[in-house]
Coordinates of N, CA and C in Angstrom, one line a residue:
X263 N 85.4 207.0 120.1 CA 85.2 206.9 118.7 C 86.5 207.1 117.9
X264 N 86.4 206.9 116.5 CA 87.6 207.6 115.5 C 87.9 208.7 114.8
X265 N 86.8 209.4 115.5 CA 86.6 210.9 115.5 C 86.5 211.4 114.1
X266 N 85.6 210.7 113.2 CA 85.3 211.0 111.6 C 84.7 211.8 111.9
X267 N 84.7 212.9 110.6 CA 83.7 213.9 110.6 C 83.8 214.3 108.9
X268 N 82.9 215.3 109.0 CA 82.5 215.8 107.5 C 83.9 215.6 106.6
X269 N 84.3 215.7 105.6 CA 85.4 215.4 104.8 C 86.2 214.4 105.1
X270 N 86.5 213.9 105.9 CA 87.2 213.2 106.0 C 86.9 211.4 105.4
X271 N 88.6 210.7 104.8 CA 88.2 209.9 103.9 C 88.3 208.8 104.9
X272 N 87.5 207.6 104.6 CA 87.5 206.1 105.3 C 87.9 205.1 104.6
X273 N 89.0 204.8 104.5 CA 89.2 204.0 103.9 C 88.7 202.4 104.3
X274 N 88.1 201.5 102.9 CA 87.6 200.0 103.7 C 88.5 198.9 102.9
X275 N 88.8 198.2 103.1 CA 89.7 197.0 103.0 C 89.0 195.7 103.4
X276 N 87.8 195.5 102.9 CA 86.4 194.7 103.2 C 85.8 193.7 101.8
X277 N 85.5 192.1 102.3 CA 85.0 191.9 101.2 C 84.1 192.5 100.5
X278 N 83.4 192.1 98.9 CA 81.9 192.7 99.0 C 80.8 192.0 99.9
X279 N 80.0 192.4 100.5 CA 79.2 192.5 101.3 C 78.8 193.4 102.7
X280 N 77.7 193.3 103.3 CA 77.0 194.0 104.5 C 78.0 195.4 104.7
X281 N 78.8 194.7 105.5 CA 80.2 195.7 106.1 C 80.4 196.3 105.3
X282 N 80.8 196.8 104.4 CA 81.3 197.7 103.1 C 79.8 198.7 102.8
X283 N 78.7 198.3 102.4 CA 77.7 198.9 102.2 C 77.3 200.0 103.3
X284 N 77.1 199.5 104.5 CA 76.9 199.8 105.7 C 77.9 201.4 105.8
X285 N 79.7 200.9 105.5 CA 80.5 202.0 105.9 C 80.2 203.1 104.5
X286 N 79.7 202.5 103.3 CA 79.8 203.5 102.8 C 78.4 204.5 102.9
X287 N 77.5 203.6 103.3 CA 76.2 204.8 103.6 C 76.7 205.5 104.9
X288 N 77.3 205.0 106.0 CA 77.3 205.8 107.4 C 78.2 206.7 106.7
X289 N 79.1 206.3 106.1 CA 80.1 207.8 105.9 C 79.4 208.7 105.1
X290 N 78.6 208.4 104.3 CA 77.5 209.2 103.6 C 77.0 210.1 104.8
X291 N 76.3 209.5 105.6 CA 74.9 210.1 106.5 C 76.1 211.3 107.0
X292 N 77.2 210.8 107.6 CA 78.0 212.1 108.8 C 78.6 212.8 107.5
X293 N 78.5 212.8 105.7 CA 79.6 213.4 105.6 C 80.7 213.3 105.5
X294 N 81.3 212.2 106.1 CA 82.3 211.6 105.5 C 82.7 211.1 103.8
X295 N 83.7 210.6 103.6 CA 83.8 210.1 102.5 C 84.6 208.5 102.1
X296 N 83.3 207.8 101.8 CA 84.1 206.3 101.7 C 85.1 205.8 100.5
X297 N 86.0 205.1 100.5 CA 87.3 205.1 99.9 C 87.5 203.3 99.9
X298 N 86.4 202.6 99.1 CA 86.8 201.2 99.1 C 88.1 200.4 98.4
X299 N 88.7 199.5 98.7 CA 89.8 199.3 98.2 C 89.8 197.6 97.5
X300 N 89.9 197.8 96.6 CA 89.9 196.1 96.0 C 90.9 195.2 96.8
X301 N 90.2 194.2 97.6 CA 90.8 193.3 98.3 C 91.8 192.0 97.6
X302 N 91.9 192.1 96.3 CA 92.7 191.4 95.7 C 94.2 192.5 95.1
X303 N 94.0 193.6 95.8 CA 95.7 194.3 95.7 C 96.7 193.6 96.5
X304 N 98.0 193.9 96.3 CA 98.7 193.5 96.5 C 99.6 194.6 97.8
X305 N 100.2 194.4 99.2 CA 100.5 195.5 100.0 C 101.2 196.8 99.3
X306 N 102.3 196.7 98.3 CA 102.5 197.7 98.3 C 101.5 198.8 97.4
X307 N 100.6 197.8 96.4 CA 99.5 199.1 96.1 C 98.2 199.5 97.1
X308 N 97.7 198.9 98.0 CA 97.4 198.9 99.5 C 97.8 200.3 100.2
X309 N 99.7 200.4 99.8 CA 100.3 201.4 100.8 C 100.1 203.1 99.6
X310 N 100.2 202.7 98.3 CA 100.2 203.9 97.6 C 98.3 204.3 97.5
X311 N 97.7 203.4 97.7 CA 96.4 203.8 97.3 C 95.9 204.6 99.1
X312 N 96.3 204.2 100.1 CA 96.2 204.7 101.9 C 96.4 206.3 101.7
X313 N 98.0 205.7 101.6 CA 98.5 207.0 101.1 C 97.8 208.6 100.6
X314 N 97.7 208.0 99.2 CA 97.2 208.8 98.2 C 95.9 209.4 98.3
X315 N 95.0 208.4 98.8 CA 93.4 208.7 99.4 C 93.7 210.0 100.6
X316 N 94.7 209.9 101.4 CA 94.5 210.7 102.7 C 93.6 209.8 103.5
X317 N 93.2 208.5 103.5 CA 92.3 207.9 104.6 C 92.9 208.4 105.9
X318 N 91.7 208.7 106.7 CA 91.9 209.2 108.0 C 91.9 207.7 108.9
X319 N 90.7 207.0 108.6 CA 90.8 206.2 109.2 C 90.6 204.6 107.9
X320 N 90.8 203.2 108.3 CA 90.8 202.0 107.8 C 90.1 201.3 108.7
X321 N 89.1 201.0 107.6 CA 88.2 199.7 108.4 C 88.4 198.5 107.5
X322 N 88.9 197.4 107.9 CA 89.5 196.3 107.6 C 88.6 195.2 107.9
X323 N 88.9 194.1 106.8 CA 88.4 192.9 108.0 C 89.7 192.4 108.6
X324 N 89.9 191.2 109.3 CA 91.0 190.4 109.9 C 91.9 190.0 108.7
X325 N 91.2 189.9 107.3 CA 92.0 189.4 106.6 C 93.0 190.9 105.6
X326 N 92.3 191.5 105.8 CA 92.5 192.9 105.3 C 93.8 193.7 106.2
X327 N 93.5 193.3 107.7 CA 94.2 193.6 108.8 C 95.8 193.2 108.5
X328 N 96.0 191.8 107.9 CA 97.4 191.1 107.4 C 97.7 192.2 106.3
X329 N 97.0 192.1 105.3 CA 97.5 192.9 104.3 C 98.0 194.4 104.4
X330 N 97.2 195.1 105.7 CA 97.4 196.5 106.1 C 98.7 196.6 106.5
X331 N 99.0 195.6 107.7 CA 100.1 194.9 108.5 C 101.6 195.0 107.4
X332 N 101.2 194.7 106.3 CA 102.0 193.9 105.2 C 102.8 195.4 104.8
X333 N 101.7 196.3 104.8 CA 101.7 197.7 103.1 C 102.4 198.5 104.3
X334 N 102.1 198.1 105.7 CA 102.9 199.6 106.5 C 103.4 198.5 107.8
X335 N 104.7 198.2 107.6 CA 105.5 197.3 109.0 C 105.7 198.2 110.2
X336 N 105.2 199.8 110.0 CA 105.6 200.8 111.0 C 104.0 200.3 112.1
X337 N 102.8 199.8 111.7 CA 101.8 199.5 112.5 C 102.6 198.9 113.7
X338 N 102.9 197.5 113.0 CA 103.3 196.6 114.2 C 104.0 197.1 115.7
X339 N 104.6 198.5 115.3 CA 105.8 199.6 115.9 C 104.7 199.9 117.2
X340 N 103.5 200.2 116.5 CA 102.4 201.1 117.6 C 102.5 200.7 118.9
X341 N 102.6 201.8 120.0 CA 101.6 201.6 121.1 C 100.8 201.5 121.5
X342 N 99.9 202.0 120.6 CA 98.4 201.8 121.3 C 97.6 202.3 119.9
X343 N 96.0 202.9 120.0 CA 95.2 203.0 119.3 C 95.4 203.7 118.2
X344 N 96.4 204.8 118.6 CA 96.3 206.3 117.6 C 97.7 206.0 116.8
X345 N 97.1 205.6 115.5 CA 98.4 205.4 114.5 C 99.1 206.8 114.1
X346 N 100.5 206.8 114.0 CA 101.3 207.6 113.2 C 102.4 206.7 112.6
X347 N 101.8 206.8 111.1 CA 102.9 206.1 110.2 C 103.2 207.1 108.8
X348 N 104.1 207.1 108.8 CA 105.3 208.4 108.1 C 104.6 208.0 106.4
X349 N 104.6 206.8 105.7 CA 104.1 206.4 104.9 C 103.1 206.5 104.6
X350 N 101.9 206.6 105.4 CA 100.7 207.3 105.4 C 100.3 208.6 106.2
X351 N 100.5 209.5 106.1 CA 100.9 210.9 106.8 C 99.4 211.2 107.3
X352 N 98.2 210.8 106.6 CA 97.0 211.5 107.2 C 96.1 209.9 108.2
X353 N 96.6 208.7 108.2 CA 96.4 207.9 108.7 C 96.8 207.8 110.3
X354 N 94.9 207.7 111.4 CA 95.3 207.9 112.7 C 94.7 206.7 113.3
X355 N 93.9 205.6 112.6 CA 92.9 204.2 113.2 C 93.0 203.9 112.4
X356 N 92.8 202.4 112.6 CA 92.4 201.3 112.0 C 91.6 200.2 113.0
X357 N 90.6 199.9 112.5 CA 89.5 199.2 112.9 C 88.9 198.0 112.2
X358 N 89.2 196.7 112.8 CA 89.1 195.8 112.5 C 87.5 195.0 112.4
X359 N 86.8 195.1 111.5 CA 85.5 193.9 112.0 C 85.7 192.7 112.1
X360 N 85.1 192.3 112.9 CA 85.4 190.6 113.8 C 86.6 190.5 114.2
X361 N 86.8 191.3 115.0 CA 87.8 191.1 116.0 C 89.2 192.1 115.8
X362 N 90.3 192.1 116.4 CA 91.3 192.7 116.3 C 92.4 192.4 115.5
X363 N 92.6 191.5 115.4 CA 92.8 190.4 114.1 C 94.7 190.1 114.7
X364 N 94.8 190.3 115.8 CA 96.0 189.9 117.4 C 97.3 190.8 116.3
X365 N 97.3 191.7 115.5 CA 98.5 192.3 115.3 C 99.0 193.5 116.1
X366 N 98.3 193.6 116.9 CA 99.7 194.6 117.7 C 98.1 195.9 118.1
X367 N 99.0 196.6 119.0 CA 97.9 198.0 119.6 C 97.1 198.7 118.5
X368 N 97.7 199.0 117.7 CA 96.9 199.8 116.5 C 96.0 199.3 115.4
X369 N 95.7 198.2 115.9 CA 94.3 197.4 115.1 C 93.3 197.5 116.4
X370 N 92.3 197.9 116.5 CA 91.4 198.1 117.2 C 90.5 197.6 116.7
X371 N 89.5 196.5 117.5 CA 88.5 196.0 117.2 C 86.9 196.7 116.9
X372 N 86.5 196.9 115.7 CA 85.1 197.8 115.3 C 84.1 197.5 116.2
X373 N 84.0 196.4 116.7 CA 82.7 196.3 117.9 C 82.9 196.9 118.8
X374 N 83.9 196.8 119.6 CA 84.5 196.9 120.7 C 84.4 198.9 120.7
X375 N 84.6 199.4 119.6 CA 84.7 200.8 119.6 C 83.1 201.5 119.4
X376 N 82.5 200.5 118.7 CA 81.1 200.9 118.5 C 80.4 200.7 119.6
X377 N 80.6 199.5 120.8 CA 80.3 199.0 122.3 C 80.2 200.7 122.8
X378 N 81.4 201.1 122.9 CA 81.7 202.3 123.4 C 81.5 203.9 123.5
X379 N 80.9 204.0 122.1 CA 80.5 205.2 121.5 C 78.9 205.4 122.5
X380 N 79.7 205.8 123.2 CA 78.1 206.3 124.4 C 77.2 207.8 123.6
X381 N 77.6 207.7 122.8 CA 76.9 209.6 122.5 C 76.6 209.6 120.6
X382 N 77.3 208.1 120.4 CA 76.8 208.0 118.6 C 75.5 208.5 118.1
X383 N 74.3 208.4 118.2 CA 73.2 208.7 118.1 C 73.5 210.5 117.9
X384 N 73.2 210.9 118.9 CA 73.6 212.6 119.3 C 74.7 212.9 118.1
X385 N 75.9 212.0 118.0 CA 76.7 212.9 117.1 C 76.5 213.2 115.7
X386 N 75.5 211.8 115.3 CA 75.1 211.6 113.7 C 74.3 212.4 113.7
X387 N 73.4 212.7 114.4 CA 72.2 213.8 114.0 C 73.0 214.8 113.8
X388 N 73.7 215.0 114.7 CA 74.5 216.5 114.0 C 75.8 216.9 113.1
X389 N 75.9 215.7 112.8 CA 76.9 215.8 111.7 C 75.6 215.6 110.1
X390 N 74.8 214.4 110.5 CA 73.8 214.4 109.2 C 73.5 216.1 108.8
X391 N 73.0 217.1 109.8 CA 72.2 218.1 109.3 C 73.2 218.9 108.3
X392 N 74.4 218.6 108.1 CA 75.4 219.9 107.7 C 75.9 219.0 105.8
X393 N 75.7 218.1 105.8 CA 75.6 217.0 104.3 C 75.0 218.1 103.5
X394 N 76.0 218.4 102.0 CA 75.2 218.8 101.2 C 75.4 217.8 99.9
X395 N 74.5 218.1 99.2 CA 74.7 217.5 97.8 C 76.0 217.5 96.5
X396 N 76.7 218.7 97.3 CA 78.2 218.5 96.3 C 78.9 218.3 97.0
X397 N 79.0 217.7 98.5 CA 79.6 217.0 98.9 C 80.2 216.0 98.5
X398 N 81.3 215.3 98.5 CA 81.8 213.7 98.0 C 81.3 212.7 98.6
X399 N 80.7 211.8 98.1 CA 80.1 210.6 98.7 C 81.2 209.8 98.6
X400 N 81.9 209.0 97.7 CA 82.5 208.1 97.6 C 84.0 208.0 97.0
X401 N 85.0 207.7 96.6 CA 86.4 207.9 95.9 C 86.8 206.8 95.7
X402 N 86.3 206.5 94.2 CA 86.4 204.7 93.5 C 87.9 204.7 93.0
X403 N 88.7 204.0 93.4 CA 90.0 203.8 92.3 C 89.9 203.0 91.3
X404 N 90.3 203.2 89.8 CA 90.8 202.8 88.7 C 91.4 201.8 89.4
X405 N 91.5 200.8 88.2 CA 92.4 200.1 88.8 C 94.1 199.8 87.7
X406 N 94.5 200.7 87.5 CA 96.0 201.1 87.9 C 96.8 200.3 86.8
X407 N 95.5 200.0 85.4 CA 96.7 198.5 84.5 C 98.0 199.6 84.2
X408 N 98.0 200.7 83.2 CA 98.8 201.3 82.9 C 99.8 202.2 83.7
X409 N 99.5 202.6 85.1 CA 99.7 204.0 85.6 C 98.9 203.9 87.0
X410 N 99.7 204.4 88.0 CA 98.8 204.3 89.0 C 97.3 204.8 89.4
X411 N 96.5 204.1 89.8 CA 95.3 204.2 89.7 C 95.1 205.7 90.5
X412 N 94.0 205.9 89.6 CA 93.6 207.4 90.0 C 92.0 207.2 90.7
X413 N 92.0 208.0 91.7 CA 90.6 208.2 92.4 C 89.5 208.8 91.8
X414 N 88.0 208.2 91.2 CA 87.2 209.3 90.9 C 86.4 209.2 91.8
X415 N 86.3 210.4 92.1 CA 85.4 211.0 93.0 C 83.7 211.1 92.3
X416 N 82.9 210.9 93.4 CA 81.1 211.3 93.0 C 80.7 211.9 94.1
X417 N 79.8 212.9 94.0 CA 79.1 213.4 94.7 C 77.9 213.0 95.3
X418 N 77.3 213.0 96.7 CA 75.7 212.5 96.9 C 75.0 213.0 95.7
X419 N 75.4 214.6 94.8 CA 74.2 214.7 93.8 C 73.9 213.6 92.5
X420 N 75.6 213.2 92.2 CA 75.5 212.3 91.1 C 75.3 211.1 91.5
X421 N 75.5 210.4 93.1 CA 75.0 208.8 92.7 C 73.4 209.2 92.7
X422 N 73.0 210.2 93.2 CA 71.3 210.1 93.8 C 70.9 209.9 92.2
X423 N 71.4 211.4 91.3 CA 71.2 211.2 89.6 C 71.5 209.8 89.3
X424 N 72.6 209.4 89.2 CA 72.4 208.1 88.7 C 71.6 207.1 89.1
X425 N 71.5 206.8 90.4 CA 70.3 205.9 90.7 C 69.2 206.4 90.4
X426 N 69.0 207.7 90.3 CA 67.1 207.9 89.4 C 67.1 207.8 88.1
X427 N 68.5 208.0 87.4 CA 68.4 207.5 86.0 C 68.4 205.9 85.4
X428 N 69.2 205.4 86.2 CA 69.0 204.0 86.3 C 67.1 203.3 86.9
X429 N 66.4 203.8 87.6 CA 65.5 203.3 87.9 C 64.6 204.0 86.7
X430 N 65.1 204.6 86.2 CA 64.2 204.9 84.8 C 64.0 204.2 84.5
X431 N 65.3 204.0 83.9 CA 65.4 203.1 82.2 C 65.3 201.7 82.7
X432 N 64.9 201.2 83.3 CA 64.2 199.6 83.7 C 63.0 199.6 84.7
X433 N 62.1 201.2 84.7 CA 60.9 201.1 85.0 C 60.5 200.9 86.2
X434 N 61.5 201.1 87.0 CA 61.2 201.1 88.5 C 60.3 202.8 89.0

């Protein structure tokens, strides 16, 4: 596995759709914290927003994978799975959906790692039980017209609030 756990941030580099939703509730369930990144940046804000987040890990699509490629040329460098790139100091994986996306050792394919996680089940149940409500759920960036974009943070208590307040006020 990529060895997420409670606090730690995930960064996604994913269209909108399935994939993205998906990572940001799983990082919910263990406690983690998801860190989406607007797919129409450009690499070097790509490398200050990695950076800045502390993402532990990046789940990319193939197309996301060029642009990651792009924000940090030290990837291409890797041996193998476990990234160390100086430019992103808390960055250790990156994980590609649909496929590996053929740039070099340190793009690892998301199926292929999910194929393998023999004990996932077991580990979510016990990472779910320790989730509290002022926990961080998610770290949205601004997007950066004036000044580099800043991260706000929400908690599981405030999206749950906002989604009950929202189903108010249009009667759900």
């Amino acid at each position: 596995g990529l060895g997420v756990g409670p606090g730690d941030d995930v960064g996604a580099l994913l269209p909108a759709g399935l994939p993205v939703v998906a990572l940001i509730l799983g990082a919910a369930r263990i406690g983690a914290v998801a860190v989406p990144f607007n797919t129409r940046l450009r690499a070097g804000e790509i490398a200050y927003l990695v950076d800045h987040s502390d993402a532990r890990v990046m789940l990319v699509s193939p197309e996301g994978a060029g642009l990651l490629a792009a924000a940090f040329p030290a990837l291409a460098e890797q041996r193998g799975p476990a990234v160390r790139v100086p430019a992103a100091a808390c960055l250790r994986s990156v994980a590609v959906a649909g496929g590996s996306g053929g740039l070099g050792a340190a793009f690892q394919s998301w199926e292929a790692l999910v194929a393998a996680a023999s004990d996932l089940g077991r580990r979510v149940s016990e990472l779910t039980r320790d989730v509290r409500p002022e926990d961080e759920f998610v770290v949205i960036y601004t997007s950066g017209t004036t000044a580099n974009p800043r991260g706000c943070v929400h908690t599981h208590e405030s999206v749950v609030r906002q989604g009950a307040s929202l189903a108010q006020r249009i009667g759900l």
